[in-house]
mmCIF file of C-alpha atoms and ligand atoms in Angstrom:
data_model
loop_
_atom_site.group_PDB
_atom_site.id
_atom_site.type_symbol
_atom_site.label_atom_id
_atom_site.label_comp_id
_atom_site.label_asym_id
_atom_site.label_seq_id
_atom_site.Cartn_x
_atom_site.Cartn_y
_atom_site.Cartn_z
ATOM 1 C CA MET A 1130 -31.539 -4.253 -23.369
ATOM 2 C CA LYS A 1131 -28.334 -4.588 -21.220
ATOM 3 C CA THR A 1132 -28.647 -3.697 -17.313
ATOM 4 C CA VAL A 1133 -26.345 -1.320 -15.320
ATOM 5 C CA VAL A 1134 -26.290 -1.368 -11.362
ATOM 6 C CA ALA A 1135 -25.295 2.144 -10.206
ATOM 7 C CA LEU A 1136 -23.698 2.115 -6.747
ATOM 8 C CA GLY A 1137 -22.476 5.668 -5.959
ATOM 9 C CA GLY A 1138 -20.938 4.523 -2.684
ATOM 10 C CA ASP A 1139 -19.542 7.233 -0.079
ATOM 11 C CA GLY A 1140 -18.452 10.892 -0.461
ATOM 12 C CA ILE A 1141 -18.627 12.341 -3.312
ATOM 13 C CA GLY A 1142 -19.324 8.699 -5.207
ATOM 14 C CA PRO A 1143 -23.378 9.692 -5.145
ATOM 15 C CA GLU A 1144 -22.843 13.168 -6.504
ATOM 16 C CA VAL A 1145 -20.415 12.041 -9.586
ATOM 17 C CA VAL A 1146 -22.535 8.785 -10.235
ATOM 18 C CA ASP A 1147 -26.043 10.918 -10.142
ATOM 19 C CA ALA A 1148 -24.431 13.159 -12.352
ATOM 20 C CA ALA A 1149 -22.782 10.352 -15.049
ATOM 21 C CA CYS A 1150 -26.635 8.720 -14.659
ATOM 22 C CA TYR A 1151 -28.287 11.766 -15.942
ATOM 23 C CA VAL A 1152 -26.244 11.971 -18.877
ATOM 24 C CA LEU A 1153 -26.756 8.289 -19.654
ATOM 25 C CA GLU A 1154 -30.411 8.285 -19.077
ATOM 26 C CA ASN A 1155 -30.771 11.033 -21.044
ATOM 27 C CA MET A 1156 -28.532 10.752 -24.364
ATOM 28 C CA GLY A 1157 -30.727 8.050 -25.581
ATOM 29 C CA VAL A 1158 -28.650 4.998 -24.671
ATOM 30 C CA ASP A 1159 -30.479 1.156 -24.747
ATOM 31 C CA LEU A 1160 -29.455 0.729 -21.086
ATOM 32 C CA GLU A 1161 -31.644 0.073 -18.229
ATOM 33 C CA ILE A 1162 -30.041 1.801 -15.149
ATOM 34 C CA VAL A 1163 -30.709 0.513 -11.736
ATOM 35 C CA LYS A 1164 -29.663 2.671 -8.584
ATOM 36 C CA PRO A 1165 -30.442 0.082 -5.722
ATOM 37 C CA PRO A 1166 -29.444 1.656 -2.301
ATOM 38 C CA CYS A 1167 -25.677 1.377 -1.282
ATOM 39 C CA GLY A 1168 -22.935 3.073 1.060
ATOM 40 C CA GLU A 1169 -23.216 5.353 3.760
ATOM 41 C CA LYS A 1170 -26.478 6.201 2.788
ATOM 42 C CA ALA A 1171 -28.159 2.636 2.902
ATOM 43 C CA LEU A 1172 -25.856 2.102 6.173
ATOM 44 C CA LYS A 1173 -28.265 4.745 7.581
ATOM 45 C CA GLU A 1174 -31.372 3.414 6.413
ATOM 46 C CA TYR A 1175 -30.744 -0.565 6.453
ATOM 47 C CA GLY A 1176 -28.002 -1.121 8.800
ATOM 48 C CA THR A 1177 -25.755 -2.222 5.996
ATOM 49 C CA PRO A 1178 -23.766 -0.380 3.388
ATOM 50 C CA PHE A 1179 -24.609 -3.236 0.980
ATOM 51 C CA PRO A 1180 -28.126 -4.506 1.404
ATOM 52 C CA LYS A 1181 -28.936 -8.065 0.162
ATOM 53 C CA GLU A 1182 -31.188 -6.878 -2.683
ATOM 54 C CA THR A 1183 -28.353 -4.616 -3.880
ATOM 55 C CA MET A 1184 -25.902 -7.681 -4.031
ATOM 56 C CA GLU A 1185 -28.704 -9.271 -5.951
ATOM 57 C CA LEU A 1186 -28.832 -6.852 -8.423
ATOM 58 C CA THR A 1187 -25.233 -6.072 -8.609
ATOM 59 C CA ASN A 1188 -24.422 -9.919 -9.469
ATOM 60 C CA SER A 1189 -26.986 -10.049 -12.506
ATOM 61 C CA ALA A 1190 -26.299 -6.301 -13.779
ATOM 62 C CA ASP A 1191 -24.047 -6.547 -17.514
ATOM 63 C CA ALA A 1192 -21.941 -3.894 -15.832
ATOM 64 C CA VAL A 1193 -21.508 -1.842 -12.672
ATOM 65 C CA LEU A 1194 -20.720 1.650 -12.463
ATOM 66 C CA PHE A 1195 -19.550 2.481 -9.355
ATOM 67 C CA GLY A 1196 -18.877 5.804 -7.423
ATOM 68 C CA ALA A 1197 -16.104 5.641 -4.364
ATOM 69 C CA SER A 1198 -15.363 4.306 -1.319
ATOM 70 C CA GLY A 1199 -14.934 5.702 1.752
ATOM 71 C CA GLU A 1200 -15.306 3.712 5.151
ATOM 72 C CA ALA A 1201 -18.930 2.330 4.435
ATOM 73 C CA SER A 1202 -18.588 1.003 1.172
ATOM 74 C CA VAL A 1203 -14.824 -0.753 1.397
ATOM 75 C CA ILE A 1204 -17.012 -3.819 1.503
ATOM 76 C CA ILE A 1205 -18.858 -3.354 -1.601
ATOM 77 C CA LEU A 1206 -15.249 -2.479 -3.364
ATOM 78 C CA ALA A 1207 -13.903 -5.944 -1.924
ATOM 79 C CA TYR A 1208 -17.498 -7.395 -3.271
ATOM 80 C CA LEU A 1209 -16.819 -6.234 -6.792
ATOM 81 C CA ARG A 1210 -12.893 -6.921 -6.988
ATOM 82 C CA TRP A 1211 -12.644 -10.081 -5.394
ATOM 83 C CA PHE A 1212 -16.020 -11.903 -5.442
ATOM 84 C CA PHE A 1213 -16.190 -10.816 -9.294
ATOM 85 C CA ASP A 1214 -12.487 -11.346 -9.555
ATOM 86 C CA THR A 1215 -12.162 -8.496 -11.994
ATOM 87 C CA TYR A 1216 -8.159 -9.013 -12.091
ATOM 88 C CA ALA A 1217 -7.144 -6.282 -14.959
ATOM 89 C CA ASN A 1218 -7.754 -2.612 -13.720
ATOM 90 C CA VAL A 1219 -7.746 -0.305 -16.877
ATOM 91 C CA ARG A 1220 -6.566 3.192 -16.416
ATOM 92 C CA PRO A 1221 -6.136 5.091 -19.460
ATOM 93 C CA VAL A 1222 -3.802 8.675 -19.567
ATOM 94 C CA LYS A 1223 -5.567 10.926 -22.274
ATOM 95 C CA TYR A 1224 -5.292 14.621 -22.391
ATOM 96 C CA TYR A 1225 -8.381 16.531 -23.560
ATOM 97 C CA GLU A 1226 -7.487 20.305 -25.310
ATOM 98 C CA GLY A 1227 -8.440 22.364 -22.682
ATOM 99 C CA VAL A 1228 -8.282 20.498 -19.601
ATOM 100 C CA LEU A 1229 -6.084 21.971 -16.896
ATOM 101 C CA THR A 1230 -2.937 19.694 -16.344
ATOM 102 C CA SER A 1231 0.021 19.738 -14.425
ATOM 103 C CA ILE A 1232 2.461 19.609 -17.332
ATOM 104 C CA LYS A 1233 3.523 22.186 -20.130
ATOM 105 C CA ASN A 1234 2.972 20.661 -22.980
ATOM 106 C CA PRO A 1235 0.164 17.689 -23.028
ATOM 107 C CA GLU A 1236 -1.236 17.517 -26.409
ATOM 108 C CA GLY A 1237 -0.458 14.184 -28.081
ATOM 109 C CA VAL A 1238 -0.835 11.848 -24.447
ATOM 110 C CA ASP A 1239 -2.467 9.188 -24.894
ATOM 111 C CA PHE A 1240 -1.427 5.979 -23.222
ATOM 112 C CA VAL A 1241 -3.035 3.100 -20.732
ATOM 113 C CA ILE A 1242 -1.809 1.493 -17.550
ATOM 114 C CA ILE A 1243 -3.434 -1.850 -16.850
ATOM 115 C CA ARG A 1244 -2.737 -2.568 -13.009
ATOM 116 C CA GLU A 1245 -3.040 -6.077 -11.676
ATOM 117 C CA ASN A 1246 -5.832 -5.549 -9.317
ATOM 118 C CA THR A 1247 -6.383 -8.968 -7.416
ATOM 119 C CA GLU A 1248 -2.815 -9.773 -5.902
ATOM 120 C CA ASP A 1249 0.263 -8.539 -4.348
ATOM 121 C CA PHE A 1250 -0.047 -6.482 -1.433
ATOM 122 C CA TYR A 1251 -3.837 -6.659 -1.265
ATOM 123 C CA PRO A 1252 -5.968 -7.339 0.620
ATOM 124 C CA GLY A 1253 -3.405 -6.604 3.127
ATOM 125 C CA ARG A 1254 -1.982 -9.636 4.922
ATOM 126 C CA GLU A 1255 -0.415 -8.373 7.594
ATOM 127 C CA GLY A 1256 0.703 -9.150 11.379
ATOM 128 C CA ASP A 1257 3.598 -8.991 13.910
ATOM 129 C CA ILE A 1258 6.940 -10.139 13.164
ATOM 130 C CA SER A 1259 7.094 -12.772 15.786
ATOM 131 C CA LEU A 1260 4.351 -14.715 14.315
ATOM 132 C CA LEU A 1261 6.871 -15.372 11.353
ATOM 133 C CA ALA A 1262 9.862 -15.793 13.520
ATOM 134 C CA GLU A 1263 7.326 -18.708 15.102
ATOM 135 C CA ARG A 1264 5.958 -20.270 11.812
ATOM 136 C CA MET A 1265 9.372 -19.767 10.015
ATOM 137 C CA PRO A 1266 12.330 -20.193 12.472
ATOM 138 C CA ASP A 1267 15.144 -21.297 9.538
ATOM 139 C CA TYR A 1268 14.325 -18.698 7.072
ATOM 140 C CA LYS A 1269 16.951 -16.537 6.461
ATOM 141 C CA ASP A 1270 16.985 -13.297 4.283
ATOM 142 C CA ILE A 1271 19.378 -12.278 1.683
ATOM 143 C CA LEU A 1272 21.380 -10.949 4.460
ATOM 144 C CA GLY A 1273 21.545 -13.939 6.180
ATOM 145 C CA ARG A 1274 19.216 -12.661 8.967
ATOM 146 C CA ARG A 1275 16.306 -14.649 10.429
ATOM 147 C CA PHE A 1276 12.861 -13.024 11.420
ATOM 148 C CA ALA A 1277 13.900 -13.321 15.220
ATOM 149 C CA ASP A 1278 16.509 -11.157 14.856
ATOM 150 C CA TYR A 1279 14.447 -8.165 13.650
ATOM 151 C CA GLY A 1280 12.747 -7.741 17.346
ATOM 152 C CA GLU A 1281 9.356 -6.245 17.801
ATOM 153 C CA GLY A 1282 7.321 -5.302 14.651
ATOM 154 C CA LYS A 1283 4.732 -5.808 11.636
ATOM 155 C CA PHE A 1284 5.224 -7.713 8.195
ATOM 156 C CA ALA A 1285 3.317 -7.448 4.935
ATOM 157 C CA VAL A 1286 3.013 -10.484 2.572
ATOM 158 C CA GLY A 1287 2.851 -9.582 -1.289
ATOM 159 C CA LEU A 1288 1.371 -12.718 -3.324
ATOM 160 C CA TYR A 1289 2.138 -13.198 -7.096
ATOM 161 C CA THR A 1290 0.605 -16.045 -8.612
ATOM 162 C CA VAL A 1291 1.490 -17.761 -12.140
ATOM 163 C CA LYS A 1292 -2.160 -17.551 -12.821
ATOM 164 C CA GLY A 1293 -2.404 -14.065 -11.935
ATOM 165 C CA CYS A 1294 0.539 -13.095 -13.714
ATOM 166 C CA ARG A 1295 0.006 -14.810 -17.116
ATOM 167 C CA ARG A 1296 -3.741 -13.549 -17.245
ATOM 168 C CA ILE A 1297 -2.627 -9.801 -16.744
ATOM 169 C CA ALA A 1298 0.280 -10.317 -19.370
ATOM 170 C CA GLU A 1299 -2.461 -11.623 -21.844
ATOM 171 C CA PHE A 1300 -4.629 -9.198 -20.998
ATOM 172 C CA ALA A 1301 -2.073 -6.064 -21.577
ATOM 173 C CA CYS A 1302 -1.069 -7.722 -24.940
ATOM 174 C CA LYS A 1303 -4.834 -7.750 -26.049
ATOM 175 C CA GLU A 1304 -4.948 -4.254 -25.051
ATOM 176 C CA ALA A 1305 -1.737 -3.681 -27.207
ATOM 177 C CA LEU A 1306 -2.870 -5.254 -30.163
ATOM 178 C CA LYS A 1307 -6.333 -3.502 -30.084
ATOM 179 C CA ARG A 1308 -4.513 -0.288 -29.742
ATOM 180 C CA LYS A 1309 -1.930 -0.749 -32.621
ATOM 181 C CA ARG A 1310 -5.112 -1.648 -34.781
ATOM 182 C CA LYS A 1311 -6.097 1.928 -34.068
ATOM 183 C CA GLY A 1312 -2.646 3.444 -35.008
ATOM 184 C CA PHE A 1313 -0.985 3.346 -31.683
ATOM 185 C CA PRO A 1314 2.441 1.720 -31.677
ATOM 186 C CA GLY A 1315 1.882 -1.563 -30.350
ATOM 187 C CA LYS A 1316 4.228 -1.619 -27.297
ATOM 188 C CA VAL A 1317 3.936 -2.842 -23.914
ATOM 189 C CA THR A 1318 6.172 -1.827 -21.135
ATOM 190 C CA CYS A 1319 6.478 -3.723 -18.151
ATOM 191 C CA VAL A 1320 7.070 -1.938 -14.570
ATOM 192 C CA THR A 1321 8.703 -3.987 -11.626
ATOM 193 C CA LYS A 1322 11.227 -3.619 -8.714
ATOM 194 C CA SER A 1323 12.636 -6.953 -10.303
ATOM 195 C CA ASN A 1324 16.415 -5.806 -9.065
ATOM 196 C CA VAL A 1325 15.053 -5.982 -5.319
ATOM 197 C CA LEU A 1326 12.329 -8.547 -5.648
ATOM 198 C CA ARG A 1327 14.025 -10.931 -7.626
ATOM 199 C CA GLU A 1328 11.556 -13.795 -7.324
ATOM 200 C CA THR A 1329 7.958 -11.876 -7.123
ATOM 201 C CA GLY A 1330 9.091 -9.065 -9.450
ATOM 202 C CA GLY A 1331 10.890 -11.662 -11.597
ATOM 203 C CA LEU A 1332 8.412 -13.657 -11.957
ATOM 204 C CA PHE A 1333 5.853 -10.943 -12.916
ATOM 205 C CA GLN A 1334 8.538 -9.489 -15.525
ATOM 206 C CA ARG A 1335 9.019 -12.846 -16.978
ATOM 207 C CA MET A 1336 5.323 -14.034 -17.551
ATOM 208 C CA VAL A 1337 5.058 -10.501 -19.178
ATOM 209 C CA GLU A 1338 7.761 -11.212 -21.559
ATOM 210 C CA GLU A 1339 7.083 -14.513 -22.487
ATOM 211 C CA GLU A 1340 3.588 -13.385 -23.274
ATOM 212 C CA VAL A 1341 4.311 -10.723 -25.444
ATOM 213 C CA ARG A 1342 7.286 -12.992 -27.199
ATOM 214 C CA ARG A 1343 3.832 -14.675 -28.485
ATOM 215 C CA HIS A 1344 2.685 -11.508 -30.533
ATOM 216 C CA PRO A 1345 5.869 -10.519 -33.121
ATOM 217 C CA GLU A 1346 3.742 -7.320 -34.230
ATOM 218 C CA LEU A 1347 4.593 -6.170 -30.279
ATOM 219 C CA THR A 1348 7.499 -4.478 -28.859
ATOM 220 C CA TYR A 1349 8.675 -4.898 -25.352
ATOM 221 C CA GLU A 1350 10.573 -2.636 -22.576
ATOM 222 C CA HIS A 1351 10.768 -3.060 -19.038
ATOM 223 C CA PHE A 1352 11.594 -0.382 -16.494
ATOM 224 C CA TYR A 1353 12.033 -0.664 -13.003
ATOM 225 C CA VAL A 1354 9.372 1.227 -10.659
ATOM 226 C CA ASP A 1355 11.228 4.072 -9.503
ATOM 227 C CA ASP A 1356 12.856 4.911 -13.436
ATOM 228 C CA MET A 1357 9.420 4.682 -14.695
ATOM 229 C CA ALA A 1358 7.715 7.264 -12.067
ATOM 230 C CA ARG A 1359 10.156 9.717 -13.629
ATOM 231 C CA ARG A 1360 9.711 8.725 -17.179
ATOM 232 C CA ILE A 1361 6.123 8.972 -17.158
ATOM 233 C CA VAL A 1362 6.379 12.913 -16.444
ATOM 234 C CA ARG A 1363 9.485 13.502 -18.883
ATOM 235 C CA PHE A 1364 8.375 11.188 -21.663
ATOM 236 C CA PRO A 1365 4.341 10.586 -21.534
ATOM 237 C CA ARG A 1366 4.386 10.605 -25.381
ATOM 238 C CA GLU A 1367 5.917 7.928 -25.500
ATOM 239 C CA MET A 1368 3.786 5.183 -23.497
ATOM 240 C CA ASP A 1369 1.625 3.059 -25.108
ATOM 241 C CA VAL A 1370 0.077 -0.061 -22.867
ATOM 242 C CA ILE A 1371 2.161 -0.042 -19.093
ATOM 243 C CA VAL A 1372 1.347 -3.308 -17.327
ATOM 244 C CA THR A 1373 2.423 -3.686 -13.654
ATOM 245 C CA THR A 1374 1.480 -5.097 -10.267
ATOM 246 C CA ASN A 1375 -1.602 -3.944 -7.943
ATOM 247 C CA MET A 1376 0.240 -1.425 -5.678
ATOM 248 C CA PHE A 1377 2.911 0.226 -8.216
ATOM 249 C CA GLY A 1378 0.060 0.628 -10.546
ATOM 250 C CA ASP A 1379 -1.953 2.353 -8.239
ATOM 251 C CA ILE A 1380 0.733 4.696 -7.283
ATOM 252 C CA LEU A 1381 1.801 5.437 -11.125
ATOM 253 C CA SER A 1382 -1.777 5.351 -12.271
ATOM 254 C CA ASP A 1383 -2.330 8.540 -9.672
ATOM 255 C CA LEU A 1384 0.664 10.375 -10.651
ATOM 256 C CA ALA A 1385 0.039 9.813 -14.602
ATOM 257 C CA ALA A 1386 -3.430 11.129 -13.810
ATOM 258 C CA GLU A 1387 -1.988 14.822 -13.468
ATOM 259 C CA LEU A 1388 -0.720 14.923 -17.066
ATOM 260 C CA MET A 1389 -4.296 14.539 -18.095
ATOM 261 C CA GLY A 1390 -5.926 17.150 -15.474
ATOM 262 C CA GLY A 1391 -5.964 15.099 -12.192
ATOM 263 C CA LEU A 1392 -8.138 12.941 -10.023
ATOM 264 C CA GLY A 1393 -11.364 14.952 -11.607
ATOM 265 C CA MET A 1394 -10.925 13.733 -15.055
ATOM 266 C CA ALA A 1395 -9.047 9.887 -14.538
ATOM 267 C CA PRO A 1396 -11.380 7.273 -15.447
ATOM 268 C CA SER A 1397 -11.074 3.498 -15.047
ATOM 269 C CA ALA A 1398 -12.527 0.296 -16.203
ATOM 270 C CA CYS A 1399 -12.027 -3.092 -13.914
ATOM 271 C CA ILE A 1400 -12.500 -6.077 -15.888
ATOM 272 C CA GLY A 1401 -12.912 -9.760 -15.386
ATOM 273 C CA ASP A 1402 -13.493 -12.693 -17.072
ATOM 274 C CA LYS A 1403 -17.509 -12.603 -15.891
ATOM 275 C CA HIS A 1404 -17.915 -9.304 -14.386
ATOM 276 C CA ALA A 1405 -16.910 -5.566 -14.895
ATOM 277 C CA TYR A 1406 -17.135 -2.665 -13.015
ATOM 278 C CA PHE A 1407 -16.717 1.278 -14.232
ATOM 279 C CA GLU A 1408 -15.458 3.621 -11.550
ATOM 280 C CA PRO A 1409 -13.394 6.995 -11.399
ATOM 281 C CA VAL A 1410 -10.036 6.693 -10.100
ATOM 282 C CA HIS A 1411 -10.298 8.997 -7.381
ATOM 283 C CA GLY A 1412 -11.570 8.327 -4.206
ATOM 284 C CA SER A 1413 -14.355 9.646 -1.666
ATOM 285 C CA ALA A 1414 -12.778 13.266 -1.387
ATOM 286 C CA PRO A 1415 -14.209 14.016 2.168
ATOM 287 C CA ASP A 1416 -13.025 17.774 1.548
ATOM 288 C CA ILE A 1417 -15.336 18.335 -0.908
ATOM 289 C CA THR A 1418 -18.577 16.270 0.260
ATOM 290 C CA GLY A 1419 -21.633 17.846 -0.367
ATOM 291 C CA LYS A 1420 -20.542 20.908 -1.993
ATOM 292 C CA GLY A 1421 -21.605 19.974 -5.384
ATOM 293 C CA ILE A 1422 -18.621 20.713 -6.979
ATOM 294 C CA ALA A 1423 -16.752 17.662 -7.710
ATOM 295 C CA ASN A 1424 -15.988 16.986 -11.357
ATOM 296 C CA PRO A 1425 -17.904 14.491 -12.943
ATOM 297 C CA THR A 1426 -15.854 13.856 -15.836
ATOM 298 C CA ALA A 1427 -14.012 10.752 -14.424
ATOM 299 C CA THR A 1428 -17.252 8.845 -13.901
ATOM 300 C CA ILE A 1429 -18.471 10.585 -17.053
ATOM 301 C CA LEU A 1430 -15.207 8.548 -18.760
ATOM 302 C CA SER A 1431 -15.475 5.380 -17.178
ATOM 303 C CA CYS A 1432 -19.216 5.525 -18.881
ATOM 304 C CA VAL A 1433 -17.453 5.735 -21.852
ATOM 305 C CA MET A 1434 -15.200 2.589 -21.113
ATOM 306 C CA MET A 1435 -18.380 0.908 -19.982
ATOM 307 C CA LEU A 1436 -20.119 1.629 -23.183
ATOM 308 C CA GLU A 1437 -17.332 0.136 -25.053
ATOM 309 C CA TYR A 1438 -17.116 -3.275 -22.904
ATOM 310 C CA LEU A 1439 -21.121 -3.363 -23.410
ATOM 311 C CA GLY A 1440 -20.513 -3.792 -27.320
ATOM 312 C CA MET A 1441 -21.971 -0.083 -27.508
ATOM 313 C CA GLU A 1442 -19.155 1.697 -29.700
ATOM 314 C CA LYS A 1443 -20.858 4.199 -31.215
ATOM 315 C CA ASP A 1444 -22.560 5.834 -28.365
ATOM 316 C CA ALA A 1445 -19.271 5.424 -26.342
ATOM 317 C CA GLY A 1446 -17.830 7.391 -28.836
ATOM 318 C CA LYS A 1447 -20.297 10.239 -29.298
ATOM 319 C CA LEU A 1448 -20.350 10.219 -25.350
ATOM 320 C CA GLU A 1449 -16.080 10.878 -25.443
ATOM 321 C CA LYS A 1450 -16.838 13.418 -28.176
ATOM 322 C CA ALA A 1451 -18.930 15.676 -26.085
ATOM 323 C CA VAL A 1452 -16.703 15.517 -22.869
ATOM 324 C CA ALA A 1453 -13.818 16.499 -25.462
ATOM 325 C CA GLU A 1454 -15.944 19.498 -26.493
ATOM 326 C CA VAL A 1455 -17.158 20.928 -23.414
ATOM 327 C CA TYR A 1456 -13.239 21.393 -22.553
ATOM 328 C CA ARG A 1457 -12.220 22.559 -25.722
ATOM 329 C CA LYS A 1458 -15.002 25.310 -25.101
ATOM 330 C CA GLY A 1459 -13.916 25.537 -21.487
ATOM 331 C CA GLU A 1460 -16.764 27.301 -20.386
ATOM 332 C CA THR A 1461 -18.137 24.818 -18.047
ATOM 333 C CA LEU A 1462 -15.168 24.141 -15.613
ATOM 334 C CA THR A 1463 -15.301 22.511 -11.834
ATOM 335 C CA PRO A 1464 -12.973 24.198 -9.619
ATOM 336 C CA ASP A 1465 -10.111 21.862 -9.965
ATOM 337 C CA MET A 1466 -10.360 22.661 -13.803
ATOM 338 C CA GLY A 1467 -9.923 26.266 -13.128
ATOM 339 C CA GLY A 1468 -13.904 26.842 -13.328
ATOM 340 C CA THR A 1469 -16.898 28.079 -10.726
ATOM 341 C CA ALA A 1470 -19.177 25.200 -12.440
ATOM 342 C CA LYS A 1471 -21.054 22.893 -10.379
ATOM 343 C CA THR A 1472 -21.181 18.836 -10.681
ATOM 344 C CA MET A 1473 -24.946 18.945 -12.336
ATOM 345 C CA GLU A 1474 -23.770 21.884 -14.721
ATOM 346 C CA VAL A 1475 -20.730 20.047 -16.105
ATOM 347 C CA ALA A 1476 -23.056 16.928 -16.667
ATOM 348 C CA GLU A 1477 -25.794 19.070 -18.434
ATOM 349 C CA ALA A 1478 -22.998 20.697 -20.624
ATOM 350 C CA ILE A 1479 -21.789 17.601 -22.027
ATOM 351 C CA LEU A 1480 -25.729 16.286 -22.522
ATOM 352 C CA ARG A 1481 -26.040 19.602 -24.697
ATOM 353 C CA GLU A 1482 -23.297 18.509 -26.746
ATOM 354 C CA LEU A 1483 -25.076 14.996 -27.395
ATOM 355 C CA MET A 1484 -28.224 16.688 -28.311
HETATM 356 P P1 ATP B 2717 -9.971 8.267 -0.068
HETATM 357 O O1 ATP B 2717 -9.528 8.102 0.996
HETATM 358 O O2 ATP B 2717 -11.505 7.899 -0.290
HETATM 359 O O3 ATP B 2717 -9.249 7.821 -0.997
HETATM 360 P P2 ATP B 2717 -8.918 10.879 -0.534
HETATM 361 O O4 ATP B 2717 -9.425 12.318 -0.174
HETATM 362 O O5 ATP B 2717 -7.741 10.645 0.542
HETATM 363 O O6 ATP B 2717 -9.887 9.708 -0.310
HETATM 364 P P3 ATP B 2717 -9.570 11.440 -3.255
HETATM 365 O O7 ATP B 2717 -11.118 11.528 -2.873
HETATM 366 O O8 ATP B 2717 -8.900 10.660 -4.096
HETATM 367 O O9 ATP B 2717 -8.235 10.876 -2.175
HETATM 368 O O10 ATP B 2717 -9.435 12.991 -3.246
HETATM 369 C C1 ATP B 2717 -7.852 13.677 -3.401
HETATM 370 C C2 ATP B 2717 -7.640 14.824 -3.822
HETATM 371 O O11 ATP B 2717 -8.380 15.143 -4.961
HETATM 372 C C3 ATP B 2717 -8.852 15.669 -3.051
HETATM 373 O O12 ATP B 2717 -8.287 16.986 -2.617
HETATM 374 C C4 ATP B 2717 -9.903 15.801 -3.607
HETATM 375 O O13 ATP B 2717 -10.874 16.963 -3.115
HETATM 376 C C5 ATP B 2717 -9.071 15.751 -4.969
HETATM 377 N N1 ATP B 2717 -10.570 14.773 -6.154
HETATM 378 C C6 ATP B 2717 -10.607 14.052 -6.008
HETATM 379 N N2 ATP B 2717 -11.809 13.336 -6.915
HETATM 380 C C7 ATP B 2717 -12.223 14.780 -7.096
HETATM 381 C C8 ATP B 2717 -13.354 15.259 -8.400
HETATM 382 N N3 ATP B 2717 -13.852 14.361 -8.863
HETATM 383 N N4 ATP B 2717 -13.551 16.679 -8.353
HETATM 384 C C9 ATP B 2717 -12.616 17.645 -7.583
HETATM 385 N N5 ATP B 2717 -11.743 16.857 -7.069
HETATM 386 C C10 ATP B 2717 -11.442 15.786 -6.671
#
């Protein structure tokens, strides 16, 4: 039997993870779900948000379900991302009938953003400009200026490795091939700012292009990130698989989430070669924490992705269908969807559809 470790984290994280676990535990899937202490609650009780026993259970799990990170659980998120090397952040953007969205005609919106998850400006590498001036006195930028010419201020460094670009390019192509087999166009859209960031954006773009060329059944296009933000809103049905760098992916996926009803709906998976964790796109939402009104759908759809990853496609399909049915009926909706239902009521409604 596969084991899933559920880590609620902070803010609304434990509320939505509890709701998702309630569905998983009662729908009859062959999974062992373990809920060790973590996050704000563990910090109060054990003096650490990520006790050693929790970490050990996390290490040996087949998959991790994560809620949200506020201040306390940043360390857990960093662990799941960098120690587990979960380099591919998969963020599907799929409209379900009945969902309240920010566009007039959301029908047929169904694409996926593949965001590189470990490089770029993450984790933050920053410092005083004076440090660069001291260490790289002869470096000149495109304007012919040295760091010392800029005076007091800060810098941030973005890193893009050949290995990092190659593996996310391969992941995106595999995803496009998988989707093509299901009837999607088989198109990879690469997003960079290579007109300004010629070396870094250029490397990412070149690596994606090279990888797509290995698969003649796939088509390819490239857009600059500013143009892409506009295109996602204007032509959402033309998207299939979008692949981009870490920060651009973070921003574009929040924007794209609005096409499917906002953060309460948007799921994600973070996948590496050995580990994977699944979490809603949203954060800890301090403004609604403790009110019992957080929409658990993003987390439950993340469970759909988790079941697929664990090879339980049939259960995944059933769960997704149940979610779709709840929205089609439109009777049990949280406030972000225009209703008055509580978090657990949505979970119960989804479970009823599964029975
Ligand atoms: P963080 O700093 O942890 O990212 P945040 O408040 O800046 O927290 P989010 O947690 O993503 O960012 O929340 C952004 C907005 O979306 C908030 O108004 C929040 O209430 C809303 N929101 C986020 N998740 C949900 C959810 N599951 N259900 C309903 N509203 C949500």
